[in-house]
Amino acid sequence: MTQAPSETEAVVLTTGTPDRRRRDDGRWAWALIAPTLLILAIVIGYPIVQAVRLAFQADEQLDPATGFFEEGGFAGGSNFVHWLMQDCGGGAGSCPPGTLGSEFWSAIGVTFFFTIVTVTLEVALGFWFATIMGKNLWGRSVIRASVLVPWAIPTAVTAKLWYFMFADNGIVNSVLGQQIPWMTGVWESRFAVIVADVWKTTPFVALLILAGLQMIPKDVYEAARMDGASRWQQFTRITLPLVRPALMVAILFRVLDALRMYDLPAIMQGASGGSPTTTMSILVTADMRQGNFNSASALSTLVFLVIFLVAFVMVKFLGANAVDQTRAGARPATKEKTS
């Protein structure tokens, strides 16, 4: 005579083993995210693959026999050598001054110069603005809305606004009583771009830092004041360590955005290259305007690799900190539970 299964056995029979349930859950998870992965592969993966393919192709050439332009065929790494070695057909360094090929390394330097200076200023000013916006002041909502206005203005409008202000007969020279060539001088024009970028993007950084500041419990500051900690000690030992995750995310966003800077210098100084504010993105578009799509694809690939390398280092850096913080926060809790 057979016995009826117990309650535990009945649950196992109806739901299966844990391994089987885990495999079923995994299949469902892949089935649900498969459409998203397919769309990302088409939207992101295809342009990258196509740009890399064009980077290894030669430009179209006129066939004297037929009188038509024909495909240049496989060009190997000549397009990359053109940019990296500034080789215009006569060996390394053969690109004449004033050509796009001779501006590659200067564009790299200008791009990283803009990135380092603007991100540093925006983080410092953004931290200050976030501290002010986080205080319980009268009219705090109006202050927050006012600070965010520059960020809400379109970049093209911002560029034109500062272009008119830095013009020879603009308000900046009128106030200073000088005739500073903000639009033609080497460092003057770079300074103008930095001012415009900092003015526009600092509110975005301040907003991200403010979100991190509001996550810090007020009890921590009260306990520090009771222990006699000064304001500087509270800032360096409480505020900075606890706001660090939000701060690093803000820095990551701004670094990646600054590395592909195009709008502000292109509108204020021109997008044809050859200016003191020519960035990597401007150089790519200038090469495309000249019809050199394959060499422009090679340059785009180099820019992509530079930005990817910087993003990888920063994400790795942020991830390592998150792991350390998680372990540091988990150890005391585990110890208390076991004790």
Coordinates of C-alpha atoms in Angstrom, one line a residue, residues 62-69:
L62 CA 39.3 58.0 -60.3
D63 CA 39.9 55.2 -62.8
P64 CA 41.5 56.8 -66.0
A65 CA 40.3 53.9 -68.1
T66 CA 36.6 54.2 -67.2
G67 CA 36.4 57.8 -66.1
F68 CA 34.5 56.8 -63.0
F69 CA 35.3 56.7 -59.3

